[in-house]
mmCIF file of C-alpha atoms in Angstrom:
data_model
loop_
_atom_site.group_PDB
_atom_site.id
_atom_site.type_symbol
_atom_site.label_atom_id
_atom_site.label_comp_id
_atom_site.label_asym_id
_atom_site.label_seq_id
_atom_site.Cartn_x
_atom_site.Cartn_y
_atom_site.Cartn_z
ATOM 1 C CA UNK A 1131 -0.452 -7.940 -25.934
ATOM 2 C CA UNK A 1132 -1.696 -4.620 -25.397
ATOM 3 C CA UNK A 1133 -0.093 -1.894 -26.890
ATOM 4 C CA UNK A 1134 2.781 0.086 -24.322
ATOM 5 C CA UNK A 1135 2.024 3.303 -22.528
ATOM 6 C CA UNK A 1136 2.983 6.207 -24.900
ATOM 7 C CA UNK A 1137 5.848 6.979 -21.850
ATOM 8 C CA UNK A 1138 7.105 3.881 -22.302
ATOM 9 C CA UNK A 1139 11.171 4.432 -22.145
ATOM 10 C CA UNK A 1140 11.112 7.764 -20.827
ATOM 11 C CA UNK A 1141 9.119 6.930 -17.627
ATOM 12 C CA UNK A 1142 10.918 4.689 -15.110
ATOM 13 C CA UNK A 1143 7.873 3.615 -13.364
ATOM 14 C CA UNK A 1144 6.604 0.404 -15.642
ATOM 15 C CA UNK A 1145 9.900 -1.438 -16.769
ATOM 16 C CA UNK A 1146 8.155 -4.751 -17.648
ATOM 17 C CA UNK A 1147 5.048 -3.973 -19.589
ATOM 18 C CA UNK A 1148 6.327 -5.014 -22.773
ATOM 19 C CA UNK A 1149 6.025 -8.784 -21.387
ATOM 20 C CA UNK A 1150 3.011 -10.460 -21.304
ATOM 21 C CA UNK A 1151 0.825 -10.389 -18.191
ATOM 22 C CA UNK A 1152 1.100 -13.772 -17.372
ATOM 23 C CA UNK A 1153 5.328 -13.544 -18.141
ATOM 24 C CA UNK A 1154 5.690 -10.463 -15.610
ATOM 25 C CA UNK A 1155 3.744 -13.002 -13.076
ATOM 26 C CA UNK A 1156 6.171 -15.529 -14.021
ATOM 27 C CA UNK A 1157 9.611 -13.892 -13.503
ATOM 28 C CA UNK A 1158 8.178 -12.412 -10.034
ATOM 29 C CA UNK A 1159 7.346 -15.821 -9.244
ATOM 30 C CA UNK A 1160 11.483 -16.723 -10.012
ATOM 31 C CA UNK A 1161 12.303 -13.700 -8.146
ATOM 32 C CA UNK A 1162 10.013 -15.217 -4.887
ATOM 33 C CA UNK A 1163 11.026 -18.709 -4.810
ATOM 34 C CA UNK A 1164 14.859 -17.576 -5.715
ATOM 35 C CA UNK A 1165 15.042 -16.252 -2.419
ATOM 36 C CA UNK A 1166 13.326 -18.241 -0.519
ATOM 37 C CA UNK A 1167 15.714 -20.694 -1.446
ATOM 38 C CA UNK A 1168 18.938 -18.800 -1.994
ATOM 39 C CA UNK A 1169 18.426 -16.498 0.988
ATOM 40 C CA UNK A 1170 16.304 -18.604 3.422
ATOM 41 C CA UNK A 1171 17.180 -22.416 2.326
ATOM 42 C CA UNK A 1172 13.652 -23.097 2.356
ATOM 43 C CA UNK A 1173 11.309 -23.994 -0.052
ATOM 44 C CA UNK A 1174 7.145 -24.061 0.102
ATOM 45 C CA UNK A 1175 5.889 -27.570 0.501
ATOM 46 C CA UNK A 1176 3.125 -25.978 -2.428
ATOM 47 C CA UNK A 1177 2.988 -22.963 -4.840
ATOM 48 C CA UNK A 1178 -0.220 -20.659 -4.434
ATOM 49 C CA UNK A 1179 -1.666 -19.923 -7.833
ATOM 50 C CA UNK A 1180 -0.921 -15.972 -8.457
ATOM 51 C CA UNK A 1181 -3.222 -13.428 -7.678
ATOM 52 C CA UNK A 1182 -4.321 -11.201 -11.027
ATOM 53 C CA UNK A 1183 -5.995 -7.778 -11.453
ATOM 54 C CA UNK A 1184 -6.507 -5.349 -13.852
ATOM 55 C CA UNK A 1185 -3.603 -4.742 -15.688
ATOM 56 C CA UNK A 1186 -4.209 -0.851 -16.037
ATOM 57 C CA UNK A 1187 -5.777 2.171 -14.490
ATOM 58 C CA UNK A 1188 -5.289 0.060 -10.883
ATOM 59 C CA UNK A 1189 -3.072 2.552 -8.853
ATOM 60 C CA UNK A 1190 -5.174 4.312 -6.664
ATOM 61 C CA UNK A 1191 -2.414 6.178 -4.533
ATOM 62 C CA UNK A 1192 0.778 7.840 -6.075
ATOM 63 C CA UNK A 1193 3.467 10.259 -5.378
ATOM 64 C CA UNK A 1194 4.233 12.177 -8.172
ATOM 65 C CA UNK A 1195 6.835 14.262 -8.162
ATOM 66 C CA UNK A 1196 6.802 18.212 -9.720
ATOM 67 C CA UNK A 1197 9.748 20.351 -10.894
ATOM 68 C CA UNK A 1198 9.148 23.457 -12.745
ATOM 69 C CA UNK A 1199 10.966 23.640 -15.711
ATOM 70 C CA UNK A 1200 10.927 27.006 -18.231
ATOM 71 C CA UNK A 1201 12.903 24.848 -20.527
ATOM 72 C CA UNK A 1202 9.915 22.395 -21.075
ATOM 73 C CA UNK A 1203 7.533 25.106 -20.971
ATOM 74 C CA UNK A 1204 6.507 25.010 -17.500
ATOM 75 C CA UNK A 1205 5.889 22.601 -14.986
ATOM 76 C CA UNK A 1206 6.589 19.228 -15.409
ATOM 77 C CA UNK A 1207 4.079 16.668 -12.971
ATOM 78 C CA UNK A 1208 4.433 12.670 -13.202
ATOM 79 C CA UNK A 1209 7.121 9.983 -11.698
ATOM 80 C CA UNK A 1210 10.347 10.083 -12.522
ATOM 81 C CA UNK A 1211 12.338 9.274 -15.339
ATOM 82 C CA UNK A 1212 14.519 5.697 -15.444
ATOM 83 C CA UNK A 1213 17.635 5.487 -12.957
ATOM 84 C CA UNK A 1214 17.233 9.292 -12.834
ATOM 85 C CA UNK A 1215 16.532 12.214 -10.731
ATOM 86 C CA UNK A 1216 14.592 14.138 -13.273
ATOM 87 C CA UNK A 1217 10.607 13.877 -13.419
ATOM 88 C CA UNK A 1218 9.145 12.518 -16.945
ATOM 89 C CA UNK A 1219 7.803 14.551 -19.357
ATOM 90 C CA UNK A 1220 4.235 13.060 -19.351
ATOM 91 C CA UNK A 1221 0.807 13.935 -19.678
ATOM 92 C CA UNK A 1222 -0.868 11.132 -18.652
ATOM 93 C CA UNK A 1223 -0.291 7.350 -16.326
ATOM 94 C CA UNK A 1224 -2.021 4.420 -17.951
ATOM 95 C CA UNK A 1225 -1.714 2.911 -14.595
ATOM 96 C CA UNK A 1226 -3.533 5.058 -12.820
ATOM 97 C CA UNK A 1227 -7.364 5.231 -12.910
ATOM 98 C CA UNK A 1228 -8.918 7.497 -15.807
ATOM 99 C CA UNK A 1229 -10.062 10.308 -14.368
ATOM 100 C CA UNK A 1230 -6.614 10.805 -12.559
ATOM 101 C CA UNK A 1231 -4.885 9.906 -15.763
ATOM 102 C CA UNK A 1232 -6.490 13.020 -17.622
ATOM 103 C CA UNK A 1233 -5.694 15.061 -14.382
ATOM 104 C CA UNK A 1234 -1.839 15.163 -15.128
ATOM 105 C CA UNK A 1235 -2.168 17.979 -18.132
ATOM 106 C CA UNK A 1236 -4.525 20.110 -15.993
ATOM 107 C CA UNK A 1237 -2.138 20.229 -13.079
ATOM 108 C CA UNK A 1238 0.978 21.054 -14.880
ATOM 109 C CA UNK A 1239 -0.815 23.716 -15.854
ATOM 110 C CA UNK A 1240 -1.900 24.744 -12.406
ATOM 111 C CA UNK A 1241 1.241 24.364 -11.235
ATOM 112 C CA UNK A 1242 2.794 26.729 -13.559
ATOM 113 C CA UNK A 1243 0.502 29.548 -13.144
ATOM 114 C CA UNK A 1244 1.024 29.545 -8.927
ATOM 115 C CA UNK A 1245 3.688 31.795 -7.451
ATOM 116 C CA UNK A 1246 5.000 29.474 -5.677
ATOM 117 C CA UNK A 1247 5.707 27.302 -8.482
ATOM 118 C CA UNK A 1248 9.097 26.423 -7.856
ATOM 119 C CA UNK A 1249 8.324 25.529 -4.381
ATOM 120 C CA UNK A 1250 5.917 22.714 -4.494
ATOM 121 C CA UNK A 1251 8.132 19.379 -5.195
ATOM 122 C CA UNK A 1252 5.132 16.697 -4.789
ATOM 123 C CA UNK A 1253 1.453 15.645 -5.252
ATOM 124 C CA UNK A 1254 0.194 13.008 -3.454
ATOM 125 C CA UNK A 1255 -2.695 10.843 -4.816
ATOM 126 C CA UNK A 1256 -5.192 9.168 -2.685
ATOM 127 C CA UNK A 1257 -8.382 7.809 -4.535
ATOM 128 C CA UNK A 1258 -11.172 6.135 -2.917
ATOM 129 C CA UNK A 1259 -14.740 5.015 -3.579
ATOM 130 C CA UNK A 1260 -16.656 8.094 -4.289
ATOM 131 C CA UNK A 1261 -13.780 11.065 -2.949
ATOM 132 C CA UNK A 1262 -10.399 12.031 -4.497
ATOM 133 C CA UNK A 1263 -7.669 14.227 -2.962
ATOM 134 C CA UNK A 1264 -4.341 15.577 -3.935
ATOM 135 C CA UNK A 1265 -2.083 16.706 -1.063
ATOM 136 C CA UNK A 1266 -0.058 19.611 -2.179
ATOM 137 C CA UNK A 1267 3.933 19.845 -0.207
ATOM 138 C CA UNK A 1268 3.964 23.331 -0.449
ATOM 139 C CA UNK A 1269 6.736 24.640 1.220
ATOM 140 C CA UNK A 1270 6.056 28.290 1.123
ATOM 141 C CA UNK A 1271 2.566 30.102 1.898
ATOM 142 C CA UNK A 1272 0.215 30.506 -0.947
ATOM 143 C CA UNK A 1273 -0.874 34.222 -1.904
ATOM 144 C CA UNK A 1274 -4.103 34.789 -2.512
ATOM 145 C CA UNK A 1275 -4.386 34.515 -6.211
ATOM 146 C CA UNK A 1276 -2.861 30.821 -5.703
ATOM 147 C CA UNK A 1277 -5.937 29.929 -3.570
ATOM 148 C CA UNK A 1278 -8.189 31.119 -5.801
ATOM 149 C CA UNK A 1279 -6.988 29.166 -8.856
ATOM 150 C CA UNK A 1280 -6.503 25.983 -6.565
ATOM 151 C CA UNK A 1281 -10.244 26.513 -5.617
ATOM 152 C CA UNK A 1282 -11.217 27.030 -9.102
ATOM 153 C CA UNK A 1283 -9.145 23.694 -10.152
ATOM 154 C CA UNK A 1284 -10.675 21.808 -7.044
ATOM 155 C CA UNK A 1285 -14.634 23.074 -8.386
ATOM 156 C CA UNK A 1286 -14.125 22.657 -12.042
ATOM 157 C CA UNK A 1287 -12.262 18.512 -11.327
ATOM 158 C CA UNK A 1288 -14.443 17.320 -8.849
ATOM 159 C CA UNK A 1289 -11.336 16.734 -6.109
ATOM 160 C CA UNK A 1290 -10.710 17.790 -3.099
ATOM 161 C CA UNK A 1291 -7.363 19.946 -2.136
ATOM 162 C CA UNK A 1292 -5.030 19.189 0.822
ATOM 163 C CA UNK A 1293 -2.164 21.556 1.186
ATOM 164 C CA UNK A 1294 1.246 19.728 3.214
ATOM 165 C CA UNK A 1295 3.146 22.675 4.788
ATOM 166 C CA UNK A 1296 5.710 20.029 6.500
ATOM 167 C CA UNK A 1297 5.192 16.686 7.712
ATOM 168 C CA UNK A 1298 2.455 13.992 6.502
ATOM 169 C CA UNK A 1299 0.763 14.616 9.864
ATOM 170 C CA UNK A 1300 0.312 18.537 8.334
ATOM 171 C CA UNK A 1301 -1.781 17.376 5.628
ATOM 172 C CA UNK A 1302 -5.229 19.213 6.048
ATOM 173 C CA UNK A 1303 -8.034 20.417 3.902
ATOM 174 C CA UNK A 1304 -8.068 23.613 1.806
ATOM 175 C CA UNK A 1305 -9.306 26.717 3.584
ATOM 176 C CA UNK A 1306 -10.610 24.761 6.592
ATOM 177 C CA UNK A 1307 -13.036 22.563 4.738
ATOM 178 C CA UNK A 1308 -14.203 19.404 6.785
ATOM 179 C CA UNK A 1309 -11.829 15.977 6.371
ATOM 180 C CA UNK A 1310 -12.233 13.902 2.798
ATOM 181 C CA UNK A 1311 -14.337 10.801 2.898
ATOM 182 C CA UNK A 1312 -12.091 8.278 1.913
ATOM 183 C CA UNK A 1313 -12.706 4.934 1.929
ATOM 184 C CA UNK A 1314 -12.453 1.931 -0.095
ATOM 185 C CA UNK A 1315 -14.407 -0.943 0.524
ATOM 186 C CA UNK A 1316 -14.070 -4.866 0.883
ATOM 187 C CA UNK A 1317 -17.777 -6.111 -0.126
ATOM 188 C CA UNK A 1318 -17.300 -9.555 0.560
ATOM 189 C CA UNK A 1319 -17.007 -9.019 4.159
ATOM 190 C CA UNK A 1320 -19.696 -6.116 4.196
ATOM 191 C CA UNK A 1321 -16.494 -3.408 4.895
ATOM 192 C CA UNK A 1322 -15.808 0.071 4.419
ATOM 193 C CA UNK A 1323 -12.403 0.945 5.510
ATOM 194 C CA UNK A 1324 -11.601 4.446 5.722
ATOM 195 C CA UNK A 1325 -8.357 6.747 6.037
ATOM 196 C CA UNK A 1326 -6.682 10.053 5.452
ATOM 197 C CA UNK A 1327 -4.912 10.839 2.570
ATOM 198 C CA UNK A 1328 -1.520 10.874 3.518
ATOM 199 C CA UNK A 1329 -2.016 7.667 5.193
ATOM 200 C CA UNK A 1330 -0.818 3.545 4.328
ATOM 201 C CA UNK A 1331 -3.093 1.778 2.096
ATOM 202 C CA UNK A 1332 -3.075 -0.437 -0.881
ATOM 203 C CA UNK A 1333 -2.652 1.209 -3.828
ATOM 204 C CA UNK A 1334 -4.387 -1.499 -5.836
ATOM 205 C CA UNK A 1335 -7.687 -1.488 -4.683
ATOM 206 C CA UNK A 1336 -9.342 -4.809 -6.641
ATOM 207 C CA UNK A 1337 -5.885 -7.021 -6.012
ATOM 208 C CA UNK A 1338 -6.318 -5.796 -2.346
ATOM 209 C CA UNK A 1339 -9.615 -7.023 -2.140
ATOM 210 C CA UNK A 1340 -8.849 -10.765 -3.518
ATOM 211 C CA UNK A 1341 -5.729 -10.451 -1.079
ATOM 212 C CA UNK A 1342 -7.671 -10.117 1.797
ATOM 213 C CA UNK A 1343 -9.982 -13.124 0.816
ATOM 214 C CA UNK A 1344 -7.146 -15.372 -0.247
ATOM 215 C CA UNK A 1345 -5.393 -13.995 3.396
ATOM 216 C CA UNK A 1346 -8.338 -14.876 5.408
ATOM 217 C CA UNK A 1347 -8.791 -18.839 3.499
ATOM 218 C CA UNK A 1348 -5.329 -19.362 4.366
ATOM 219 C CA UNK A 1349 -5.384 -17.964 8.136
ATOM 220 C CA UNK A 1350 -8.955 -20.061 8.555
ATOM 221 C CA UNK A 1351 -9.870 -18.211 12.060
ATOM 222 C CA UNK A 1352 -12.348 -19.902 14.054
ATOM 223 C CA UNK A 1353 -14.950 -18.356 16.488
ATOM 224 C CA UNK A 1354 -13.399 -18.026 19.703
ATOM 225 C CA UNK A 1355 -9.961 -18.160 18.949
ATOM 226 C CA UNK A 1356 -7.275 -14.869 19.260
ATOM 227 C CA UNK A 1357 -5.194 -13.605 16.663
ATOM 228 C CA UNK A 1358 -3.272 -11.227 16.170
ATOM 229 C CA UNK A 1359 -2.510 -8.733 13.203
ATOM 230 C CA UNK A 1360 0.614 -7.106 13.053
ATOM 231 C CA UNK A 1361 1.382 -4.366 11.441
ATOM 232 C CA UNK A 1362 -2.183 -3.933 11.427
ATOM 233 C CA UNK A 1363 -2.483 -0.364 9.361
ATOM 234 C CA UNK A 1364 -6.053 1.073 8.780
ATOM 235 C CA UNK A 1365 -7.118 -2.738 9.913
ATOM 236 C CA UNK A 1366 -7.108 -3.967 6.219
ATOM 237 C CA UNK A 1367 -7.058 -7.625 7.586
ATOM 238 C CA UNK A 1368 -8.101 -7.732 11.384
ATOM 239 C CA UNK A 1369 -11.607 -6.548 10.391
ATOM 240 C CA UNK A 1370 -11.976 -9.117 7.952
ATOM 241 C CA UNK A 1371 -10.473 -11.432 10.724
ATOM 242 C CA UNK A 1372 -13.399 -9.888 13.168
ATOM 243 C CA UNK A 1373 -16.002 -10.962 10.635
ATOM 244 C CA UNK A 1374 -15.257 -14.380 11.319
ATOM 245 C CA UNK A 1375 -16.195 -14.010 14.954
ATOM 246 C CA UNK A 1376 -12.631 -14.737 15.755
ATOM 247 C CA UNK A 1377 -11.275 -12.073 18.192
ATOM 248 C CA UNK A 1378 -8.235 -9.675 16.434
ATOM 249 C CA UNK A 1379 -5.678 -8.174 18.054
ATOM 250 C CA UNK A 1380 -4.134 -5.379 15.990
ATOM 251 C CA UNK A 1381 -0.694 -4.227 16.696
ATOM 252 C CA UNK A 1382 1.155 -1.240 14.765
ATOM 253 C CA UNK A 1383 3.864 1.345 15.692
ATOM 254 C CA UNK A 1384 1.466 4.230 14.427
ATOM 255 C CA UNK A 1385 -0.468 5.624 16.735
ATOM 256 C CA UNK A 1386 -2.042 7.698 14.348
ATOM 257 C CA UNK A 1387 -3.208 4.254 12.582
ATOM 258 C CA UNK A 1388 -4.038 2.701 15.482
ATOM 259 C CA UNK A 1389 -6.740 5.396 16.235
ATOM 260 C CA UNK A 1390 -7.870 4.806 12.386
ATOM 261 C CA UNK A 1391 -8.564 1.455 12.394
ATOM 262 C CA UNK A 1392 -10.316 1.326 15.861
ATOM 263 C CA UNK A 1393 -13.032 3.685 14.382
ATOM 264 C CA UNK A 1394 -13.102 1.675 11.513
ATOM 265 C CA UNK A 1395 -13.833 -1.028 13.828
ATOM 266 C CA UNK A 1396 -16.279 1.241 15.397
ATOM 267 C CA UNK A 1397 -17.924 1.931 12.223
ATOM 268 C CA UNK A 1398 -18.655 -1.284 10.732
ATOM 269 C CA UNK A 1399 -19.840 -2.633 13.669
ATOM 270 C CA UNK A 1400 -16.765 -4.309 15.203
ATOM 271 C CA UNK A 1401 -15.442 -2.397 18.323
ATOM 272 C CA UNK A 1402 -16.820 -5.925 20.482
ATOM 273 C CA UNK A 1403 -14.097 -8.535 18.503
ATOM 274 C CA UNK A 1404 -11.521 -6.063 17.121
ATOM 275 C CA UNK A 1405 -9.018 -4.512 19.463
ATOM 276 C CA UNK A 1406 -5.727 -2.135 18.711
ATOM 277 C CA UNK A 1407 -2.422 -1.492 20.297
ATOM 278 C CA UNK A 1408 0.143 0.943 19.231
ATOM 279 C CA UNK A 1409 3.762 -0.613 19.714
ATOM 280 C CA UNK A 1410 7.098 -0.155 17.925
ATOM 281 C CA UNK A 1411 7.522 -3.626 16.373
ATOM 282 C CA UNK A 1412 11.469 -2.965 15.625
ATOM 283 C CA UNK A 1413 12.610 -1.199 18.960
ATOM 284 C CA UNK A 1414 9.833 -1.266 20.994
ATOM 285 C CA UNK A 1415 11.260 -2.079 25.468
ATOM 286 C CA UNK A 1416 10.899 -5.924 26.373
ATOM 287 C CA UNK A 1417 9.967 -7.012 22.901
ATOM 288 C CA UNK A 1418 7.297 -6.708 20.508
ATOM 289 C CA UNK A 1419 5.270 -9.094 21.359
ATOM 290 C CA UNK A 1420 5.818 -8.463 25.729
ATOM 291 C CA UNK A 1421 2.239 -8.122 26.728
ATOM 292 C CA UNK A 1422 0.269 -8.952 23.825
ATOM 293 C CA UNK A 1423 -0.739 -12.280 25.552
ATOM 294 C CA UNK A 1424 -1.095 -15.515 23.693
ATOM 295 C CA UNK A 1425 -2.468 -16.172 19.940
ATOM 296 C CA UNK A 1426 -3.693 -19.026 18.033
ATOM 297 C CA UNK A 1427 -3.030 -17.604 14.778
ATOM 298 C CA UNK A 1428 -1.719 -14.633 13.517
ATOM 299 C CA UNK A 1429 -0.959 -12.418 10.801
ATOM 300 C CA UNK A 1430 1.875 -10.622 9.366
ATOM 301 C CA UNK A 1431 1.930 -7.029 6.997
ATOM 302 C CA UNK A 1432 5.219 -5.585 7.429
ATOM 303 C CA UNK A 1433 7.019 -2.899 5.464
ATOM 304 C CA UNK A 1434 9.969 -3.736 3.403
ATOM 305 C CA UNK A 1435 12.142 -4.439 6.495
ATOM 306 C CA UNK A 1436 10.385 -7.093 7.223
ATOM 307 C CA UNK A 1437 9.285 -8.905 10.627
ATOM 308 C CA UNK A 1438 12.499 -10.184 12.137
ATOM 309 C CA UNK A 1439 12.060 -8.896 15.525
ATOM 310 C CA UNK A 1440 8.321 -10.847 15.358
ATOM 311 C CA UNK A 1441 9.872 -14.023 14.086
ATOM 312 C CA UNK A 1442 12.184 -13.885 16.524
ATOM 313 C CA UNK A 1443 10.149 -13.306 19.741
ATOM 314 C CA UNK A 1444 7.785 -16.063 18.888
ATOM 315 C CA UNK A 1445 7.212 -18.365 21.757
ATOM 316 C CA UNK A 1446 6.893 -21.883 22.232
ATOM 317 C CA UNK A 1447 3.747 -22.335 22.515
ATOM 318 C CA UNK A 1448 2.844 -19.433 20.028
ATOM 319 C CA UNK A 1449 0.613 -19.545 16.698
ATOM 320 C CA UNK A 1450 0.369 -22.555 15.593
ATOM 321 C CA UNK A 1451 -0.335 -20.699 12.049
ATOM 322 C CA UNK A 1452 1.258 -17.550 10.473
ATOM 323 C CA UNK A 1453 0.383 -15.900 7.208
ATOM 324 C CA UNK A 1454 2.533 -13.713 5.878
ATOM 325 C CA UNK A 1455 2.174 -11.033 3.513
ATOM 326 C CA UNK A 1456 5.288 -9.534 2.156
ATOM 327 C CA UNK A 1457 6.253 -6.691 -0.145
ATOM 328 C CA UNK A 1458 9.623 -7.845 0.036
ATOM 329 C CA UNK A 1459 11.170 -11.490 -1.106
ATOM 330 C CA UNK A 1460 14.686 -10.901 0.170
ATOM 331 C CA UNK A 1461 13.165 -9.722 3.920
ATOM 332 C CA UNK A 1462 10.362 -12.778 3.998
ATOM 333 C CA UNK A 1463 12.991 -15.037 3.154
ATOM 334 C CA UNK A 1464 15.175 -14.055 5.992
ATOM 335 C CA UNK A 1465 12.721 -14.521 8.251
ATOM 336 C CA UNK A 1466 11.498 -17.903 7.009
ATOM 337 C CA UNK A 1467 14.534 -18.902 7.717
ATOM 338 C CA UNK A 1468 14.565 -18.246 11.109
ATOM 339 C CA UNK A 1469 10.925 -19.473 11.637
ATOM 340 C CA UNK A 1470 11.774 -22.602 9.893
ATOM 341 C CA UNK A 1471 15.644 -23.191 11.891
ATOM 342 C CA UNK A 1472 14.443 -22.084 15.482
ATOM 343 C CA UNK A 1473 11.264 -21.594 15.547
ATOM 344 C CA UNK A 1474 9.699 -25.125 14.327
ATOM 345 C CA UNK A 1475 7.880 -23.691 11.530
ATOM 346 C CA UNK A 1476 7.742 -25.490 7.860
ATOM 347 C CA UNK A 1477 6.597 -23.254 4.393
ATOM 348 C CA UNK A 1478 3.076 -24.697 3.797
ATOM 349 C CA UNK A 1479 2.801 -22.401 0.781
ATOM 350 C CA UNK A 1480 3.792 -19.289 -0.858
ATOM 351 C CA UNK A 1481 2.787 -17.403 -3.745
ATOM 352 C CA UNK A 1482 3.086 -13.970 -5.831
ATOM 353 C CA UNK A 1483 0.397 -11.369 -5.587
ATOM 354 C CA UNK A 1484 0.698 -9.323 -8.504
ATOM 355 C CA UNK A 1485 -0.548 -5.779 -6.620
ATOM 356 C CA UNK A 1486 1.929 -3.752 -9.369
ATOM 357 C CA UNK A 1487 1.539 -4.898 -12.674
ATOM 358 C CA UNK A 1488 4.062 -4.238 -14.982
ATOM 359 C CA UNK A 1489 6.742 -3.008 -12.279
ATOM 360 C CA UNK A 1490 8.915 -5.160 -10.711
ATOM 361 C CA UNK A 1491 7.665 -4.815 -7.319
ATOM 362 C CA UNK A 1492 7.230 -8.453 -5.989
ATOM 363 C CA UNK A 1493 4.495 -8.897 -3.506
ATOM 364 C CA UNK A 1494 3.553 -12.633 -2.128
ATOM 365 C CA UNK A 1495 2.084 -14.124 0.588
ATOM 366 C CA UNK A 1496 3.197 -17.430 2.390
ATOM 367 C CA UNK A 1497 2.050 -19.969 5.144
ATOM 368 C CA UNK A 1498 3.920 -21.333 7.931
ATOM 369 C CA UNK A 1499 2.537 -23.998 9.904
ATOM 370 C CA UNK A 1500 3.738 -26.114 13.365
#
């Protein structure tokens, strides 16, 4: 086993590192067919085999929380302590990649030296392929002096500064600099997917990439058929879908991401097959799926709450195959259930995805077939 991070115990973010890879796996496996069973009565006709990563330096997106704190010398940077409101005294995140590890130390210090210290409570992380940016919630304006010391940081780092005056949608570059380059990319399928900083995306970039793969075995689009991909994102897993000359559908409630992954689609070549509608999926008029027309396949990415509104609209003569991925056990079960009481479906499979090692977070994925 390899030896705990040295915040171990004070940090609340990695409760199960001190089990085994393989044993973490194992008890979020429990956790997933627990409630299948307990909360949906149903139970996969097969178990997936679990999707591994790295087990460190895989978190390319955070929120990290900053207080400034004279007692501790200054400003304190990092996630917060166990079942508390106050922010770890760390200077670095095994989890995260390397370079943003040894960033933690450098930014306290930043932090402390800005006048507006006590009015920045968060630092967003978003790391892609060759471009990193921290988005700074500053909630007063900086003085001069502060921009000059961010600049300095942002020169001497090799990362790009965003500054968050209010909402996510406020997030822009330092001193009117031209938008980041982010992008990660999905080789297999010849993809580079990019988005803003402030905006949804894996934060495990390699278990992402062997989810999309295992995602698009399981779906199995053919040419000519339509599916659809809801809660579509930054098109994670309708361009993939696209690739396999299948026409995609992708629906999401952000407009904002809707415009993202259409000129992702546009930029790898995929405008022709891939298609994107912005509707509400929880309280959209008529239903969510009124006007979408009719699918062969599709596949489900919804938050925590779930897809229940989906699930629930499905039609008779709907997909006749639905993949599911779920950050949420309790939510997919309640929905199986109602795919597998009134909607005709049976569990094909399910299994865990392992996209935060060493947390408790329990992703999976799951087939239902008719």
């Amino acid at each position: 086993m390899a030896p705990l991070c040295p915040h171990f115990g004070n940090c609340g973010g990695c409760s199960l590192q001190h089990f085994d890879a393989r044993a973490q796996v194992a008890v979020k496996q429990r956790v997933l067919e627990d409630s299948l069973w307990h909360i949906g009565r149903v139970r996969p006709e097969q178990m997936l085999p679990a999707i591994y990563g790295p087990a460190w330096s895989y978190r390319h997106r955070a929120r990290l929380t900053v207080r400034h704190v004279p007692k501790k010398g200054g400003a304190l940077v990092g996630f917060h302590e166990k079942k508390s409101s106050y922010v770890a005294d760390m200077d670095s995140c095994e989890v995260m990649p390397q370079r943003m590890s040894q960033l933690i130390r450098p930014l306290r210090d930043l932090v402390s030296m800005l006048s507006i210290r006590s009015r920045l409570p968060q630092i967003e992380v978003a790391l892609g392929e060759e471009t990193d940016v921290l988005v700074l919630r500053v909630l007063e304006p900086l003085l001069p002096p502060d921009v000059e010391a961010l600049q300095d940081f942002a020169r001497r780092h090799g990362v790009r500064l965003y500054l968050q005056p209010a909402g996510p949608e406020t997030a822009s570059p330092m001193s009117g600099e031209d938008a980041a380059d982010l992008y990660y990319a999905l080789p297999e399928f010849d993809l580079k997917i990019r988005f803003a900083p402030t905006e949804f995306t894996q934060v495990n970039h390699a278990v992402n990439a062997v989810l999309v793969r295992r995602a698009l075995m399981l779906l199995d689009p053919q040419p000519g058929e339509r599916i659809a991909d809801m809660f579509c994102g930054v098109g994670n897993f309708a361009l993939a879908i696209a690739r396999s000359g299948a026409e995609v559908v992708g629906v999401e409630g952000s407009e904002e991401l809707v415009r993202r992954a259409a000129q992702n689609a546009e930029m790898n070549g995929l405008s022709a097959s891939a298609s994107f509608v912005a509707k509400d999926l929880y309280r959209g008029t008529g239903g969510p799926l009124t006007g979408l027309g009719r699918f062969d396949r599709m596949l489900l990415d919804p938050p925590r709450d779930g897809a229940i509104g989906v699930v629930k609209a499905l039609p008779e003569d709907g997909p006749r195959r639905l993949v599911y991925v779920s950050c949420n056990p309790g939510t997919l079960a309640r929905d199986a259930a109602v795919l597998a009481e009134t909607r005709g479906y049976r569990l094909s499979a399910a299994g865990v995805v392992n996209m935060f090692p060493h947390t408790s977070h329990v992703e999976s994925i799951a087939v239902f077939d008719r």
